[in-house]
Amino acid sequence: MKVGFLGPKATFTEIAVMSVFSEDELEPFRTIPECMDAVADDRVELAVVPIENALEGSVNITLDYLTRVVDIPIVGEITIPIKQHFMVHPSNQEHWQDVKHIYSHSHAIAQCHKFLHTQFKGVPFESVTSTAAAAKMVMDHPEWQAAAIANELAAKEYGLQIVQRNIHDFNFNQTSFFILSNKDMDLPLMEAANATYKTTIMVTLPADHAGALHQVLSAFAWRKLNLSKIESRPMKTGIGNYFFIIDIEMKLDEVLIPGAMAELEALGCGVKILGSYPSLMVELD
Amino acid sequence: MKVGFLGPKATFTEIAVMSVFSEDELEPFRTIPECMDAVADDRVELAVVPIENALEGSVNITLDYLTRVVDIPIVGEITIPIKQHFMVHPSNQEHWQDVKHIYSHSHAIAQCHKFLHTQFKGVPFESVTSTAAAAKMVMDHPEWQAAAIANELAAKEYGLQIVQRNIHDFNFNQTSFFILSNKDMDLPLMEAANATYKTTIMVTLPADHAGALHQVLSAFAWRKLNLSKIESRPMKTGIGNYFFIIDIEMKLDEVLIPGAMAELEALGCGVKILGSYPSLMVELD
């Protein structure tokens, strides 16, 4: 099976992909839309793209492209812990505390703010397009005496030496990834202990009136359907117009979710199921 | 009065600032947090920072910094239309259709996708940190035969020639800006015809249970309080934990909003008023 993912190699997306699809043929894509286009055009059978980070929130480009441009069901979700390490070229590992530059993705730099502030105050840092790109730059230029903040896989892939592990400020940082596919497939994710089922729907409200969203939530509340997420995104028709992405904590059934959806449609809402899928929490060492 | 704003000069934020504070002393800041810090430290009396774009959604850094780091009331909101123009160095205006490069902010490039795709297919574009920075680069390097996508103010500020007006795909694109201040001030925004009042509150839910958000919305619904926006942001304590920013379409009163807030607190929610303020829709030619 061919699995597309947001590249380059050795990013957190590849760690997520490897945790489930280590036996498959993996193809990195340069951007999230390109990766989703590839599964829409049947060039890959599955696409794995980031959807949410515990610190930064939703990945808007994934949500927007999935709701507006391509129409591909969500068939699974993988959540992994985000662990950032400090790494240098092996020839610099003896004097790693004297690095002159630090490279990483802007989010990773933000996530390691305390470490950088206490241990490398005054050392300039620069953001590049991914943590993997930072690792590659540091490997290619030992003479810069630079360090990268990146993950374990990037250290292995590019041959860097990790000199300080787990330098991130928040221990509970995680990122979730959607698995998208047009193929009707039953991924073996539910075999893991940490797996649950989710159903994600998209709801557009009828003409703006007080309490429309409250009515929508009522349809779930009286059925005791637990919502784990509700996210508003702009309709692109002017400020103040939104649609909502809602996660329901159960597998699509034949009674409760269809009943709630029929009720919403009767209220004048637009409702669309984006997927009903197993969601897996991966533990890494 | 000294007014800080997200710089550099000639961005859309400055257009918003000029529409209300044209008589005041203006100071551009490099980043949104720096601008908000300046008003927190009393170096400026007001700060104007973007909060939402009709196409891209909320500006997360503004929401996060306002709810976590600084504690400054919202005293007003300005919404302006976003109009993008195609501009070149005056020496290139005769043969502007032959430009070799196009520079702009990544959002502006995305907003003019159709225009670029039909009229400049194959011409490479590059994103820089702001539309104003793009305009400055094009002015500084006439020999590059480059064009910038930027606003009217940038064309004036840097002396570029607008050769094609209103090249954006969506005519209803707008951006809203918060005016933040620790000073108790009554901005004369309500004198304009297009002004309304809003109250913005932040709500954290009690321990996760089905229907918690529904209960929160009920407190507003039965009082017929119209909510124009509800936005979830991560609590930074792991995926699945959110707080909510809610806009109520009225001025803080002595009965309805305090009643709803007392009810939410009785349910175990945390509630905080971020501001009750006039919101102004500015029309530009």
XYZ file of C-alpha atoms in Angstrom:
570
model
C 0.000 0.000 0.000
C 1.272 3.490 -0.846
C 1.014 6.061 1.949
C 1.519 9.783 1.306
C 2.496 12.089 4.176
C 3.527 15.671 4.827
C 7.292 15.679 4.327
C 10.156 16.101 4.345
C 11.441 12.825 5.770
C 12.121 12.680 9.522
C 9.428 15.141 10.633
C 6.854 14.345 13.329
C 4.416 13.324 10.592
C 6.773 10.544 9.540
C 6.998 9.371 13.169
C 3.178 9.148 13.206
C 3.151 7.306 9.861
C 5.866 4.861 10.941
C 3.967 4.028 14.132
C 1.163 2.508 12.040
C 2.391 1.989 8.463
C 5.966 0.788 8.951
C 5.482 -2.032 6.395
C 4.119 0.184 3.626
C 5.646 2.267 0.845
C 5.901 5.864 2.106
C 5.924 8.961 -0.088
C 6.642 12.418 1.375
C 4.853 15.488 -0.088
C 5.991 19.095 0.127
C 2.686 20.620 1.340
C -0.553 19.485 2.982
C -2.708 20.271 -0.117
C -0.313 18.350 -2.408
C -0.540 15.342 -0.088
C -4.346 15.483 -0.072
C -4.481 15.961 -3.858
C -2.403 12.781 -4.252
C -4.991 10.668 -2.461
C -7.843 12.431 -4.317
C -6.144 11.533 -7.648
C -5.446 7.927 -6.544
C -1.658 8.391 -6.719
C -1.503 7.136 -3.115
C -4.068 5.066 -1.222
C -3.754 6.894 2.092
C -2.644 10.361 3.146
C -1.455 11.272 6.653
C -1.586 14.989 7.511
C -1.473 16.934 10.812
C -4.842 18.174 12.085
C -4.216 19.489 15.594
C -1.444 20.304 18.038
C -2.119 20.498 21.766
C -0.362 23.891 22.046
C -1.064 25.559 18.712
C -4.606 24.305 18.084
C -6.070 23.132 14.779
C -4.103 23.061 11.548
C -6.380 25.358 9.554
C -5.029 24.473 6.124
C -5.944 20.800 6.683
C -9.472 21.653 7.888
C -10.073 24.180 5.102
C -8.744 21.996 2.278
C -10.716 18.998 3.541
C -13.998 20.914 3.795
C -13.710 23.051 0.648
C -11.467 21.493 -1.983
C -11.169 17.723 -1.717
C -13.831 15.309 -0.516
C -11.961 12.426 1.121
C -13.269 10.522 4.150
C -11.281 10.465 7.391
C -10.546 6.770 8.025
C -8.383 7.087 11.139
C -6.545 9.383 13.521
C -3.130 8.992 15.157
C -1.981 11.094 18.134
C 1.690 11.091 19.125
C 3.652 12.837 21.900
C 5.911 15.658 20.693
C 9.430 15.406 22.121
C 12.075 17.901 21.112
C 15.803 17.236 21.456
C 18.894 19.431 21.132
C 21.376 18.020 18.604
C 24.674 18.961 16.975
C 27.092 17.653 14.343
C 29.145 14.798 15.899
C 32.343 16.835 15.438
C 30.838 19.522 17.717
C 29.509 17.276 20.462
C 32.347 17.958 22.935
C 31.719 21.714 22.974
C 27.974 21.724 22.242
C 27.393 24.375 24.899
C 29.324 26.852 22.734
C 27.087 26.683 19.653
C 26.841 29.921 17.717
C 23.421 29.399 16.065
C 20.280 27.362 16.722
C 17.953 26.235 13.929
C 14.452 24.760 14.069
C 10.821 25.219 13.063
C 9.251 28.307 14.665
C 6.801 26.173 16.692
C 9.620 24.010 18.074
C 11.590 27.129 19.051
C 8.493 28.440 20.843
C 8.004 25.062 22.561
C 11.565 25.152 23.976
C 11.466 28.779 25.079
C 12.480 28.151 28.717
C 15.423 25.902 27.803
C 16.734 28.384 25.236
C 16.210 31.314 27.578
C 18.121 29.765 30.489
C 20.875 27.826 28.687
C 21.421 29.749 25.445
C 20.522 33.328 26.250
C 21.865 35.606 23.529
C 22.544 32.816 21.006
C 20.629 33.719 17.837
C 18.005 31.242 16.641
C 16.516 31.049 13.195
C 13.332 29.375 11.990
C 13.352 27.154 8.937
C 10.528 25.233 7.229
C 10.667 22.073 9.386
C 12.593 20.520 12.258
C 13.999 18.013 9.726
C 15.260 20.828 7.474
C 17.037 22.308 10.513
C 18.708 18.962 11.240
C 19.876 18.653 7.633
C 21.374 22.173 7.636
C 23.281 21.499 10.839
C 24.652 18.228 9.409
C 25.668 19.884 6.128
C 27.564 22.693 7.875
C 29.679 21.505 10.828
C 31.797 24.657 10.463
C 28.814 26.852 11.485
C 28.944 25.346 15.024
C 25.160 25.219 14.931
C 22.569 23.159 16.793
C 19.139 21.937 15.699
C 16.007 21.339 17.747
C 14.310 18.304 16.215
C 13.040 14.811 16.948
C 14.821 11.486 17.396
C 14.125 10.352 13.834
C 15.794 13.464 12.388
C 18.908 12.830 14.514
C 19.108 9.265 13.139
C 18.266 10.199 9.547
C 20.908 12.933 9.313
C 23.495 11.482 11.698
C 23.392 14.190 14.357
C 24.275 13.644 18.009
C 21.546 14.363 20.579
C 23.262 16.215 23.452
C 20.205 17.145 25.500
C 16.918 15.220 25.438
C 13.360 16.453 26.026
C 14.052 20.166 26.110
C 10.403 21.156 25.470
C 8.593 23.255 28.110
C 5.317 21.283 28.177
C 5.411 17.561 28.853
C 1.925 16.936 27.537
C 2.461 18.282 24.033
C 0.880 16.092 21.362
C -0.030 16.278 17.696
C -2.920 14.470 15.994
C -2.903 13.364 12.360
C -5.805 12.427 10.106
C -5.547 9.363 7.895
C -7.531 10.099 4.709
C -8.589 7.606 2.057
C -11.234 7.093 -0.620
C -10.839 3.344 -0.220
C -13.226 1.647 2.130
C -10.695 0.253 4.570
C -10.732 -1.069 8.059
C -7.437 -0.021 9.624
C -6.318 -2.291 12.457
C -6.044 0.687 14.839
C -8.753 -0.555 17.204
C -6.574 -3.478 18.225
C -4.439 -1.114 20.313
C -5.327 -0.461 23.941
C -5.435 3.319 23.558
C -7.938 3.447 20.697
C -11.442 4.953 20.695
C -13.986 5.686 17.976
C -14.885 9.157 16.754
C -17.301 10.608 14.232
C -16.519 14.036 12.760
C -19.262 16.133 11.183
C -19.388 19.557 9.564
C -22.375 21.779 10.321
C -23.382 25.039 8.642
C -25.974 27.113 10.498
C -29.166 28.535 8.987
C -29.520 32.328 8.610
C -27.975 33.957 11.653
C -30.243 34.028 14.683
C -29.699 34.037 18.434
C -29.147 30.552 19.733
C -28.641 28.644 16.444
C -25.526 26.933 17.764
C -27.293 26.214 21.034
C -30.038 24.385 19.104
C -27.385 22.366 17.271
C -25.772 21.293 20.534
C -29.186 20.447 22.018
C -29.655 17.778 19.349
C -26.560 16.030 20.732
C -27.067 16.841 24.421
C -30.501 15.262 24.877
C -29.213 12.091 23.215
C -26.265 12.132 25.651
C -23.811 12.152 22.751
C -20.468 13.385 24.078
C -18.772 16.031 21.919
C -15.003 16.150 22.354
C -14.398 19.107 20.072
C -16.192 21.981 18.433
C -14.233 24.230 16.131
C -15.460 27.242 14.165
C -14.016 28.133 10.753
C -14.901 31.145 8.607
C -17.365 30.630 5.728
C -15.266 33.091 3.639
C -18.393 35.178 3.076
C -17.494 37.993 5.464
C -16.591 38.292 9.137
C -19.206 36.782 11.441
C -20.177 33.813 9.239
C -18.858 30.449 10.427
C -19.302 26.744 9.971
C -18.511 24.210 12.689
C -16.519 21.001 12.864
C -17.843 18.756 15.632
C -16.266 15.547 16.981
C -18.673 13.008 18.498
C -17.143 10.406 20.829
C -18.648 7.326 19.201
C -18.804 5.268 16.018
C -21.488 6.184 13.502
C -24.537 4.147 14.563
C -27.948 3.642 12.973
C -30.042 5.557 15.494
C -28.451 8.309 17.575
C -26.131 10.145 15.173
C -28.525 9.833 12.171
C -31.334 11.070 14.474
C -29.307 14.115 15.564
C -28.393 14.856 11.950
C -32.031 14.642 10.777
C -32.984 17.045 13.562
C -30.272 19.509 12.502
C -31.422 19.356 8.885
C -34.993 20.025 9.993
C -33.671 23.165 11.720
C -32.224 24.353 8.415
C -28.597 23.361 9.054
C -26.320 21.787 6.463
C -24.746 18.607 7.854
C -22.015 16.417 6.395
C -20.166 13.430 7.863
C -16.418 13.827 7.339
C -15.651 10.396 8.753
C -16.282 7.808 11.449
C -12.992 6.273 12.432
C -10.730 4.761 15.093
C -8.507 7.255 16.918
C -5.234 5.910 18.302
C -2.982 7.405 20.993
C 0.560 6.206 20.315
C 3.085 5.931 23.174
C 6.720 6.441 22.175
C 9.659 5.852 24.505
C -2.034 60.007 22.618
C 0.513 57.348 21.648
C -0.877 54.412 19.660
C 1.136 51.243 19.073
C 0.310 48.965 16.145
C 1.616 45.872 14.366
C 4.111 47.223 11.827
C 5.873 47.767 9.567
C 4.410 51.012 8.237
C 1.907 50.740 5.377
C 0.389 47.381 6.303
C -3.363 46.832 6.648
C -3.022 47.399 10.395
C -1.825 50.943 9.737
C -4.827 51.515 7.454
C -7.082 50.443 10.345
C -5.200 52.675 12.791
C -5.303 55.690 10.446
C -9.061 55.301 9.988
C -9.584 56.094 13.687
C -6.380 57.587 15.114
C -5.143 59.835 12.317
C -4.429 62.696 14.750
C -2.376 60.627 17.194
C 1.267 59.676 17.480
C 1.690 56.215 15.902
C 4.406 53.696 16.779
C 4.869 50.491 14.756
C 5.999 47.287 16.544
C 7.679 44.280 14.958
C 5.439 41.555 16.423
C 1.991 41.260 18.003
C 3.373 40.309 21.480
C 5.799 43.271 21.445
C 2.916 45.602 20.628
C 0.789 44.179 23.458
C 3.726 44.321 25.894
C 4.143 48.026 25.088
C 0.612 48.836 26.235
C 0.976 46.538 29.282
C 4.139 48.495 30.273
C 2.493 51.903 29.612
C 4.910 52.766 26.814
C 1.866 53.378 24.596
C -1.696 54.153 25.663
C -3.406 52.017 23.031
C -2.390 48.999 20.959
C -4.051 47.984 17.667
C -3.506 44.350 16.624
C -5.284 42.046 14.127
C -7.730 39.557 15.658
C -9.586 37.983 12.735
C -9.578 37.761 8.956
C -12.709 36.753 7.056
C -10.799 34.147 5.009
C -8.106 32.894 7.389
C -10.045 32.974 10.667
C -8.782 34.115 14.052
C -5.261 35.360 14.644
C -4.270 32.779 17.259
C -1.216 34.604 18.571
C -3.390 37.618 19.497
C -6.008 35.450 21.253
C -3.404 33.358 23.068
C -1.258 36.295 24.218
C -4.342 38.201 25.389
C -5.751 35.276 27.377
C -2.479 33.920 28.830
C 0.230 36.540 29.058
C -1.073 40.080 29.281
C -4.291 41.222 30.917
C -5.425 44.259 28.939
C -9.094 45.095 28.294
C -10.427 45.288 24.744
C -11.714 48.870 24.387
C -12.748 48.789 20.719
C -12.735 46.896 17.439
C -12.167 48.152 13.883
C -13.051 46.110 10.791
C -11.733 47.175 7.395
C -12.134 45.761 3.876
C -8.992 44.089 2.475
C -8.184 45.268 -1.049
C -5.085 43.993 -2.803
C -3.468 45.797 -5.731
C -0.753 44.851 -8.201
C 2.081 47.388 -8.237
C 5.492 47.894 -9.852
C 8.410 50.343 -9.788
C 7.431 53.418 -11.872
C 10.268 52.680 -14.327
C 8.604 49.305 -15.083
C 5.036 50.500 -15.458
C 4.984 50.407 -19.280
C 5.866 46.714 -19.422
C 4.306 45.551 -16.144
C 2.866 42.463 -17.821
C 6.429 41.172 -18.281
C 7.422 41.090 -14.606
C 9.841 38.298 -13.700
C 8.971 37.934 -9.976
C 6.030 38.672 -7.707
C 6.437 39.390 -3.989
C 3.868 39.567 -1.213
C 2.736 38.086 2.100
C 1.675 34.440 1.771
C -1.957 35.274 2.672
C -2.122 37.994 0.006
C -0.701 35.596 -2.602
C -3.372 33.044 -1.623
C -6.066 35.724 -1.794
C -5.104 36.615 -5.404
C -4.778 33.034 -6.619
C -7.184 33.374 -9.593
C -5.576 36.593 -10.863
C -2.054 35.147 -10.626
C -3.128 31.852 -12.181
C -4.773 33.450 -15.236
C -2.511 36.474 -15.837
C 0.877 35.397 -14.502
C 0.975 31.650 -14.900
C 4.559 30.435 -14.539
C 5.906 33.657 -13.007
C 7.501 32.706 -9.685
C 6.117 34.323 -6.563
C 7.798 34.574 -3.209
C 6.354 35.249 0.211
C 7.919 37.829 2.487
C 6.980 38.934 6.015
C 4.365 41.554 5.029
C 2.765 43.193 2.002
C 4.618 46.386 2.962
C 7.974 44.572 2.994
C 7.181 43.282 -0.517
C 6.446 46.825 -1.717
C 9.721 48.099 -0.241
C 11.746 45.336 -1.936
C 10.176 46.087 -5.311
C 10.933 49.805 -4.907
C 14.543 49.153 -3.859
C 15.250 46.888 -6.860
C 13.794 48.212 -10.129
C 16.330 46.028 -12.011
C 14.600 42.843 -10.732
C 11.515 43.707 -12.854
C 9.401 42.580 -9.920
C 5.854 43.330 -8.822
C 4.324 43.477 -5.351
C 0.822 42.659 -4.183
C 0.007 45.165 -1.456
C -2.427 47.864 -0.392
C -2.885 51.469 -1.505
C -0.986 52.860 1.495
C 2.107 50.772 0.634
C 2.038 52.050 -2.967
C 1.976 55.640 -1.672
C 4.524 55.086 1.112
C 7.124 53.488 -1.173
C 6.311 55.316 -4.429
C 5.152 52.322 -6.469
C 2.716 52.515 -9.367
C -0.552 50.524 -9.066
C -1.116 48.916 -12.488
C -4.082 46.692 -11.628
C -6.527 47.404 -8.804
C -8.568 44.964 -6.672
C -6.987 41.726 -7.832
C -8.231 39.706 -4.817
C -10.542 36.725 -5.492
C -13.104 37.452 -2.761
C -14.794 40.839 -2.652
C -15.973 40.472 0.911
C -12.590 39.968 2.528
C -12.195 41.910 5.760
C -9.885 42.030 8.757
C -10.831 43.009 12.311
C -8.456 44.621 14.796
C -8.722 44.878 18.568
C -7.940 48.168 20.281
C -6.418 47.334 23.687
C -5.853 49.715 26.587
C -5.511 49.754 30.358
C -6.856 53.309 30.395
C -10.548 53.699 30.990
C -11.409 55.441 27.752
C -14.511 56.103 25.777
C -13.476 55.971 22.125
C -15.743 58.003 19.841
C -16.385 54.939 17.635
C -20.121 54.782 18.365
C -20.646 58.086 16.560
C -20.206 56.247 13.234
C -23.248 54.773 11.504
C -21.728 51.271 11.209
C -20.935 50.770 14.886
C -22.406 48.209 17.288
C -21.553 47.103 20.813
C -19.969 43.758 21.699
C -18.932 42.016 24.902
C -16.229 39.342 24.690
C -15.893 36.731 27.423
C -13.585 33.793 27.992
C -15.106 30.582 29.408
C -13.319 27.493 30.710
C -15.487 24.403 31.139
C -15.682 22.248 34.281
C -14.308 18.683 34.166
C -15.139 17.205 30.780
C -18.684 15.869 30.521
C -21.199 15.446 27.715
C -23.064 18.641 27.026
C -20.946 21.103 29.077
C -20.753 23.545 26.174
C -24.452 23.087 25.530
C -25.170 24.162 29.126
C -22.974 27.232 28.643
C -24.881 28.245 25.524
C -28.210 27.632 27.276
C -27.365 30.387 29.771
C -27.258 32.820 26.834
C -30.047 31.306 24.751
C -32.876 31.539 27.305
C -31.940 35.188 27.897
C -32.103 35.749 24.106
C -28.508 37.009 24.107
C -27.188 36.781 20.545
C -23.728 35.254 20.226
C -21.892 36.331 17.090
C -18.831 34.170 17.624
C -17.635 31.173 19.548
C -14.041 30.127 19.174
C -12.241 27.223 20.854
C -8.573 27.442 21.796
C -6.427 24.703 23.331
C -5.824 24.821 27.095
C -2.238 23.589 26.444
C -2.863 20.686 28.841
C -3.207 17.990 26.180
C -5.367 17.444 23.108
C -9.086 17.571 23.869
C -8.985 20.359 26.484
C -10.257 23.719 25.273
C -11.428 27.077 26.506
C -13.875 29.247 24.589
C -13.963 32.874 23.499
C -17.558 34.060 23.102
C -18.757 37.349 21.573
C -22.115 38.640 22.820
C -23.875 41.192 20.608
C -24.552 43.794 23.283
C -22.944 46.179 25.758
C -22.267 44.834 29.243
C -25.483 45.529 31.173
C -26.414 45.132 34.829
C -28.832 42.223 34.493
C -28.550 39.863 31.524
C -24.804 39.323 31.020
C -24.008 39.295 34.780
C -26.914 36.833 35.232
C -25.562 34.520 32.520
C -22.068 34.728 34.020
C -23.323 33.903 37.531
C -25.149 30.890 36.088
C -21.980 29.692 34.331
C -19.963 30.045 37.540
C -22.601 28.042 39.412
C -22.097 25.291 36.791
C -18.388 25.210 37.627
C -17.147 27.241 34.642
C -14.429 29.875 34.826
C -15.663 33.142 33.276
C -13.742 36.332 32.514
C -14.815 39.477 30.663
C -12.160 40.459 28.119
C -13.950 43.682 27.176
C -17.216 45.407 26.373
C -16.601 47.789 23.502
C -17.832 49.516 20.345
C -17.111 47.671 17.099
C -16.765 49.797 13.982
C -17.010 48.714 10.331
C -14.891 51.143 8.271
C -15.708 51.771 4.609
C -12.733 52.664 2.415
C -13.024 53.873 -1.202
